[in-house]
Short mmCIF file of C-alpha atoms in Angstrom, two decimals:
data_model
loop_
_atom_site.label_atom_id
_atom_site.label_comp_id
_atom_site.label_asym_id
_atom_site.label_seq_id
_atom_site.Cartn_x
_atom_site.Cartn_y
_atom_site.Cartn_z
CA UNK J 1 128.51 32.93 91.59
CA UNK J 2 131.23 35.53 91.45
CA UNK J 3 130.52 38.57 93.65
CA UNK J 4 132.67 41.62 92.95
CA UNK J 5 132.63 44.57 95.32
CA UNK J 6 134.99 47.04 93.71
CA UNK J 7 136.84 49.06 96.29
CA UNK J 8 139.88 49.92 94.17
CA UNK J 9 138.46 52.86 92.24
CA UNK J 10 138.01 54.92 95.41
CA UNK J 11 134.50 55.84 94.34
CA UNK J 12 132.78 53.65 96.93
CA UNK J 13 133.68 55.89 99.86
CA UNK J 14 130.02 56.87 100.33
CA UNK J 15 128.86 53.27 100.11
CA UNK J 16 129.89 51.57 103.32
CA UNK J 17 127.39 48.79 102.60
CA UNK J 18 129.59 47.05 99.99
CA UNK J 19 131.18 44.58 102.41
CA UNK J 20 127.87 43.98 104.19
CA UNK J 21 126.10 43.36 100.88
CA UNK J 22 128.77 40.90 99.78
CA UNK J 23 128.58 39.04 103.10
CA UNK J 24 124.78 38.91 102.92
CA UNK J 25 124.84 37.51 99.39
CA UNK J 26 127.32 34.84 100.48
CA UNK J 27 125.26 33.93 103.56
CA UNK J 28 122.01 33.67 101.59
CA UNK J 29 123.54 31.19 99.18
CA UNK J 30 125.07 29.16 101.97
CA UNK J 31 121.90 29.16 104.11
CA UNK J 32 119.61 28.16 101.24
CA UNK J 33 122.09 25.88 99.50
CA UNK J 34 121.29 27.61 96.21
CA UNK J 35 124.82 28.70 95.28
CA UNK J 36 128.38 29.14 96.47
CA UNK J 37 129.63 32.72 96.35
CA UNK J 38 133.22 33.68 95.58
CA UNK J 39 133.80 37.17 97.04
CA UNK J 40 136.33 39.43 95.34
CA UNK J 41 137.33 43.08 95.51
CA UNK J 42 139.07 42.91 92.14
CA UNK J 43 138.13 41.89 88.61
CA UNK J 44 140.93 39.38 88.06
CA UNK J 45 138.53 36.44 87.54
CA UNK J 46 136.50 38.30 84.91
CA UNK J 47 138.25 36.56 82.04
CA UNK J 48 137.94 33.51 79.88
CA UNK J 49 141.73 33.25 79.84
CA UNK J 50 143.88 31.41 82.32
CA UNK J 51 144.14 32.80 85.84
CA UNK J 52 147.29 32.14 87.84
CA UNK J 53 148.71 33.33 91.12
CA UNK J 54 151.71 35.62 91.32
CA UNK J 55 155.30 35.03 92.42
CA UNK J 56 155.79 31.40 93.52
CA UNK J 57 152.15 30.76 92.61
CA UNK J 58 152.51 31.91 88.97
CA UNK J 59 152.27 29.43 86.13
CA UNK J 60 155.50 27.41 86.17
CA UNK J 61 156.39 28.56 89.69
CA UNK J 62 157.29 26.13 92.48
CA UNK J 63 153.79 26.46 93.99
CA UNK J 64 151.84 27.23 90.83
CA UNK J 65 148.16 27.73 91.57
CA UNK J 66 145.58 28.08 88.85
CA UNK J 67 142.51 30.13 89.67
CA UNK J 68 138.98 30.12 88.35
CA UNK J 69 137.78 32.10 85.36
CA UNK J 70 134.35 32.98 83.96
CA UNK J 71 133.85 29.46 82.63
CA UNK J 72 133.47 28.25 86.23
CA UNK J 73 130.67 30.62 87.24
CA UNK J 74 126.94 30.70 86.49
CA UNK J 75 126.46 34.37 87.36
CA UNK J 76 128.31 37.52 88.35
CA UNK J 77 127.08 40.04 90.91
CA UNK J 78 128.62 43.49 90.52
CA UNK J 79 128.63 46.11 93.26
CA UNK J 80 131.02 48.40 91.43
CA UNK J 81 131.26 52.04 90.47
CA UNK J 82 133.33 54.25 88.22
CA UNK J 83 135.67 53.05 85.52
CA UNK J 84 136.43 49.72 87.12
CA UNK J 85 139.80 48.29 86.11
CA UNK J 86 139.23 45.80 83.30
CA UNK J 87 141.09 45.29 80.05
CA UNK J 88 139.36 45.41 76.67
CA UNK J 89 139.61 41.60 76.55
CA UNK J 90 137.98 41.24 79.98
CA UNK J 91 135.11 43.44 78.82
CA UNK J 92 134.63 41.28 75.73
CA UNK J 93 134.76 38.16 77.91
CA UNK J 94 132.09 39.58 80.22
CA UNK J 95 129.83 40.39 77.26
CA UNK J 96 130.32 36.87 75.88
CA UNK J 97 129.61 35.39 79.34
CA UNK J 98 126.15 36.97 79.31
CA UNK J 99 125.30 37.21 75.60
CA UNK J 100 126.82 34.00 74.22
CA UNK J 101 126.94 31.70 77.24
CA UNK J 102 123.56 32.80 78.62
CA UNK J 103 124.98 33.30 82.10
CA UNK J 104 123.66 35.79 84.64
CA UNK J 105 124.64 39.32 85.59
CA UNK J 106 123.25 41.17 88.60
CA UNK J 107 124.14 44.85 88.86
CA UNK J 108 123.63 46.14 92.41
CA UNK J 109 123.04 49.80 93.23
CA UNK J 110 126.11 51.73 92.05
CA UNK J 111 126.99 49.17 89.36
CA UNK J 112 124.95 51.28 86.95
CA UNK J 113 127.47 54.06 87.59
CA UNK J 114 130.23 51.79 86.29
CA UNK J 115 131.86 51.73 82.87
CA UNK J 116 130.17 54.92 81.63
CA UNK J 117 132.53 54.96 78.62
CA UNK J 118 131.60 51.38 77.64
CA UNK J 119 128.29 51.53 75.75
CA UNK J 120 127.78 47.75 75.62
CA UNK J 121 127.80 47.61 79.42
CA UNK J 122 125.11 50.29 79.63
CA UNK J 123 123.03 48.35 77.12
CA UNK J 124 123.57 45.10 79.01
CA UNK J 125 122.45 46.49 82.38
CA UNK J 126 119.70 48.64 80.88
CA UNK J 127 121.11 52.15 81.34
CA UNK J 128 123.46 54.29 83.36
CA UNK J 129 122.99 56.08 86.66
CA UNK J 130 121.84 59.65 86.13
CA UNK J 131 120.80 60.82 89.57
CA UNK J 132 118.82 59.89 92.68
CA UNK J 133 116.66 62.98 93.02
CA UNK J 134 114.18 61.34 95.38
CA UNK J 135 116.79 60.04 97.82
CA UNK J 136 115.29 57.41 100.16
CA UNK J 137 111.53 56.89 100.14
CA UNK J 138 108.81 54.21 100.03
CA UNK J 139 108.98 53.29 96.36
CA UNK J 140 106.31 51.28 94.58
CA UNK J 141 107.58 48.17 92.80
CA UNK J 142 105.55 46.45 90.09
CA UNK J 143 106.46 42.91 89.02
CA UNK J 144 105.84 42.98 85.29
CA UNK J 145 106.81 39.37 84.55
CA UNK J 146 105.36 37.39 87.49
CA UNK J 147 106.05 34.05 85.77
CA UNK J 148 109.83 34.67 85.76
CA UNK J 149 111.54 32.28 88.20
CA UNK J 150 113.55 35.13 89.70
CA UNK J 151 110.44 37.03 90.89
CA UNK J 152 107.63 34.46 90.99
CA UNK J 153 107.71 34.44 94.81
CA UNK J 154 106.98 38.19 94.98
CA UNK J 155 103.57 39.87 95.09
CA UNK J 156 102.52 41.73 91.91
CA UNK J 157 103.00 45.09 93.64
CA UNK J 158 104.71 46.11 96.87
CA UNK J 159 106.59 48.97 98.52
CA UNK J 160 110.27 49.01 99.34
CA UNK J 161 112.09 51.74 101.25
CA UNK J 162 115.27 52.47 99.35
CA UNK J 163 117.30 55.04 97.49
CA UNK J 164 115.95 54.79 93.96
CA UNK J 165 118.01 55.66 90.92
CA UNK J 166 117.01 57.56 87.83
CA UNK J 167 118.67 56.27 84.65
CA UNK J 168 119.97 57.88 81.49
CA UNK J 169 120.68 56.52 78.01
CA UNK J 170 120.84 53.90 76.79
CA UNK J 171 117.88 53.31 79.15
CA UNK J 172 114.71 52.28 77.33
CA UNK J 173 111.89 50.71 79.31
CA UNK J 174 111.03 48.24 76.55
CA UNK J 175 114.60 46.89 76.60
CA UNK J 176 114.90 46.39 80.38
CA UNK J 177 114.03 42.93 81.65
#
């Protein structure tokens, strides 16, 4: 999986947990043997095009080094915020990665405050961050699709202490899965 913790926009200043979250995701995959995580603080690998190093490592350079692109990964985990730096082509490649290739996208916490000017992203993640009026509290969680492999290990209902987000359009409960 490709894990992107975007620190370049400057909007993560209030979210010191980004590096800890990325490390935890990597450790869980390693410990369980379920996946290998590539940790990045940029969006350079979010492309279906060729990825090359820079300088001596550029394509045709004396130490050319080709990197991975979306075709290598099964899922992307985004812990981003704001108007993350991606070209129009990268955005189309990300949409195709999920929509056409059937690959996974996990949007963590502030990721729903990303790409607010890109409607397809809001539709893909189920809505945009509006507010967190309740701050941190014991929030009830209801597993609505208990047969899904991603949640089948969870009880039907439980409490989690967290900062819960309220979403705005294009949020629609019947479209969120």
